[in-house]
Structures are given as structure tokens and as C-alpha cells.
Amino acid sequence: MTIEPAVKKETRAIAMGVGIMALMMIAVFLIINQFNHTVILGALLGSLAAVANFFLMALTVQRITAQIHGVKKQRPEAEAKETNPSADEKALEIELDEEDPLTPEEEAELKEMTRQAKIRMQRSYALRMVMLIGVAVLAIKVDIFHSVAALVPMLFPRIIIMVKTLTVKLKGA
């Protein structure tokens, strides 16, 4: 399977943001005089887990979107619309041309695929959360990782996405 350019681009942006925020976090540890090698190892562990979580989510959305849009691509007059791979639920929404409605068979197939897609997203989410919990347990139990320095970076992608969304909305306003 080929990784879509949008997935690569968004994952790269998240990785850059997480890296910058991890460096800022390490600087805080330096300022408060709590810095040691475990902080760096914890920051690396948490940052890698955060980026991996985002990438796996984006890859799942890419696969589901490609599958659902495959139904529309089978129709010669239909065109697939590009979706945002960083938005779990929005990627499952299908925009249909009102002037060219689906046949009942196509509609039933699309509904079933959407139902299956939601299940796959939920399964992906559950597995990714198990991965993050495993990383958290590792960071807490293994002394070579500073647990706070490992746990905090797992929040960075949400912060980055929120800031990115706000800047886009502010530019558009």
C-alpha cells in the first residue's frame, strides 16, 4: 500500500511540532534544575509514541477513505473528493452529488461500508490506546525514562492540531 502524500505531509508536520515542543519541555526541565539523561530518553519515547499514534491513525483513515471512495469511483461520472487524513470522523463522511443519486444497491453498499469503516476506526483507536498505555506503563516502570518527560509529549499532537485549526480559522475570518 502506498502512503498518500497528505498522510506524509501531516505526519511530518506533527513530527516537527512534537520535536519542537519536546525541546521546549526539555528546556523547562533545565530551567527548573530537574534535567538528566532520563528526561531526554523519556522525551524521545513519548515523542516517538505520539508521532506513531498519529501516523497509524492517518493510515487507517487513508485506507478507509480509499475503500469508501472506491464505490464512487466505480461510477464513471463520479469524482472522489480529497479528505483531511487528520480528522477521524470527518474522513468517513461522503459527499454525494444530489443531481446524480446513488442506486439503491450502491446506497446499501455505501451504508454497509460506512458501518464497517466506523468499526475499523474504533478498533484502530482501541489498539492505538493500548499502545499508548503500554508506552506509559513502560515509562513509569522502567527507571531509564523520566515518566513525566515521556507522558507529556503524548499530548503534543492534540495541541498542535488545535493550534493549526485555530490559525486556519483565524486566517479565514
Coordinates of C-alpha atoms in Angstrom, one line a residue:
M1 CA 0.0 0.0 0.0
T2 CA 1.2 3.4 -0.9
I3 CA 1.2 6.1 1.7
E4 CA -0.7 9.2 0.4
P5 CA 1.3 12.5 0.2
A6 CA -1.3 14.1 2.5
V7 CA -0.5 11.5 5.2
K8 CA 3.2 12.0 4.8
K9 CA 2.8 15.8 4.9
E10 CA 0.6 15.8 8.0
T11 CA 2.7 13.3 9.8
R12 CA 5.9 15.3 9.0
A13 CA 4.2 18.4 10.4
I14 CA 3.1 16.6 13.6
A15 CA 6.7 15.2 14.0
M16 CA 8.2 18.6 13.6
G17 CA 5.8 20.2 16.1
V18 CA 6.3 17.3 18.6
G19 CA 10.1 17.7 18.2
I20 CA 9.9 21.5 18.8
M21 CA 7.6 21.0 21.8
A22 CA 9.8 18.3 23.2
L23 CA 12.8 20.6 23.1
M24 CA 10.8 23.3 24.8
M25 CA 9.9 20.7 27.5
I26 CA 13.5 19.7 28.0
A27 CA 14.4 23.4 28.3
V28 CA 11.8 23.6 31.2
F29 CA 13.5 20.7 32.9
L30 CA 16.8 22.5 32.6
I31 CA 15.3 25.8 34.0
I32 CA 13.8 24.0 37.0
N33 CA 17.1 22.1 37.6
Q34 CA 15.5 18.7 37.1
F35 CA 17.4 17.8 33.9
N36 CA 19.2 14.5 33.5
H37 CA 19.6 11.8 30.8
T38 CA 16.2 10.2 31.8
V39 CA 14.5 13.4 30.6
I40 CA 15.9 13.0 27.1
L41 CA 15.1 9.3 27.0
G42 CA 11.6 9.9 28.2
A43 CA 11.1 12.8 25.8
L44 CA 12.2 10.5 22.9
L45 CA 10.0 7.6 24.0
G46 CA 6.9 9.9 24.4
S47 CA 7.6 11.8 21.2
L48 CA 8.0 8.6 19.1
A49 CA 4.8 7.1 20.6
A50 CA 2.9 10.3 19.8
V51 CA 4.0 10.5 16.2
A52 CA 3.5 6.8 15.7
N53 CA -0.1 7.1 17.1
F54 CA -0.8 10.0 14.7
F55 CA 0.7 8.1 11.7
L56 CA -1.3 4.9 12.4
M57 CA -4.5 6.9 12.8
A58 CA -3.8 8.8 9.5
L59 CA -3.0 5.5 7.7
T60 CA -6.3 3.9 9.0
V61 CA -8.2 6.9 7.7
Q62 CA -6.4 6.7 4.4
R63 CA -7.3 3.1 3.9
I64 CA -11.0 3.6 4.9
T65 CA -11.3 6.6 2.7
A66 CA -9.8 4.8 -0.2
Q67 CA -12.2 1.9 0.3
I68 CA -15.3 4.1 0.6
H69 CA -14.4 6.3 -2.4
G70 CA -13.8 3.2 -4.4
V71 CA -17.6 2.8 -4.5
K72 CA -18.0 6.2 -6.1
K73 CA -15.0 5.7 -8.4
Q74 CA -16.8 2.7 -10.0
R75 CA -19.3 5.2 -11.3
P76 CA -17.9 6.8 -14.4
E77 CA -19.4 10.2 -13.7
A78 CA -18.4 10.3 -10.0
E79 CA -15.3 12.1 -8.7
A80 CA -13.7 11.4 -5.3
K81 CA -13.2 14.5 -3.2
E82 CA -9.9 14.9 -1.2
T83 CA -10.3 14.5 2.6
N84 CA -8.3 15.6 5.6
P85 CA -6.4 12.5 6.9
S86 CA -6.0 14.0 10.3
A87 CA -9.8 14.1 11.1
D88 CA -11.1 10.7 12.2
E89 CA -14.8 11.1 11.8
K90 CA -14.9 13.7 9.1
A91 CA -13.0 11.4 6.8
L92 CA -15.9 9.0 6.9
E93 CA -18.4 11.5 5.6
I94 CA -19.3 11.1 2.0
E95 CA -20.4 14.0 -0.2
L96 CA -22.8 12.8 -2.8
D97 CA -23.9 14.7 -5.9
E98 CA -27.6 15.5 -5.4
E99 CA -28.2 15.6 -9.2
D100 CA -26.8 12.1 -9.6
P101 CA -28.2 10.0 -6.8
L102 CA -26.9 6.5 -6.0
T103 CA -28.9 3.4 -7.0
P104 CA -30.5 1.6 -4.0
E105 CA -27.8 -1.1 -4.3
E106 CA -25.0 1.5 -4.3
E107 CA -26.6 3.2 -1.3
A108 CA -26.9 0.0 0.6
E109 CA -23.3 -0.9 -0.2
L110 CA -22.1 2.6 0.9
K111 CA -24.1 2.3 4.2
E112 CA -22.5 -1.1 4.9
M113 CA -19.0 0.2 4.1
T114 CA -19.6 3.2 6.3
R115 CA -20.7 1.0 9.2
Q116 CA -17.6 -1.2 8.7
A117 CA -15.4 1.9 8.4
K118 CA -16.7 3.2 11.8
I119 CA -15.9 -0.2 13.3
R120 CA -12.4 -0.2 11.9
M121 CA -11.8 3.3 13.2
Q122 CA -13.0 2.2 16.7
R123 CA -10.8 -0.8 16.5
S124 CA -7.8 1.3 15.4
Y125 CA -8.4 3.7 18.2
A126 CA -8.6 1.0 20.8
L127 CA -5.4 -0.6 19.6
R128 CA -3.6 2.7 19.5
M129 CA -4.7 3.5 23.0
V130 CA -3.4 0.1 24.1
M131 CA -0.1 1.0 22.5
L132 CA 0.0 4.4 24.3
I133 CA -0.9 2.8 27.7
G134 CA 1.9 0.3 27.1
V135 CA 4.3 3.1 26.5
A136 CA 3.0 4.9 29.6
V137 CA 3.5 1.8 31.7
L138 CA 7.0 1.3 30.3
A139 CA 7.9 4.9 31.1
I140 CA 6.6 4.7 34.6
K141 CA 8.1 1.2 35.4
V142 CA 11.5 1.5 33.7
D143 CA 13.9 3.8 35.5
I144 CA 15.8 4.9 32.4
F145 CA 12.8 7.0 31.4
H146 CA 11.6 10.1 33.2
S147 CA 7.9 9.3 33.4
V148 CA 6.6 12.9 33.1
A149 CA 9.0 13.6 30.2
A150 CA 7.6 10.5 28.4
L151 CA 3.9 11.2 29.1
V152 CA 3.7 14.9 28.3
P153 CA 4.7 14.5 24.6
M154 CA 1.8 12.2 24.0
L155 CA -0.4 15.3 24.4
F156 CA 1.6 17.4 21.9
P157 CA -0.2 16.2 18.7
R158 CA -3.6 17.4 20.1
I159 CA -2.1 20.8 21.0
I160 CA -0.5 21.1 17.5
I161 CA -3.8 20.2 15.8
M162 CA -5.7 22.6 17.9
V163 CA -3.3 25.5 17.2
K164 CA -3.3 24.6 13.5
T165 CA -7.1 24.6 13.4
L166 CA -7.3 27.9 15.2
T167 CA -4.8 29.6 12.9
V168 CA -6.7 28.3 9.8
K169 CA -9.9 29.7 11.3
L170 CA -8.4 33.0 12.2
K171 CA -6.9 33.4 8.7
G172 CA -10.3 32.6 7.1
A173 CA -12.2 35.0 9.4

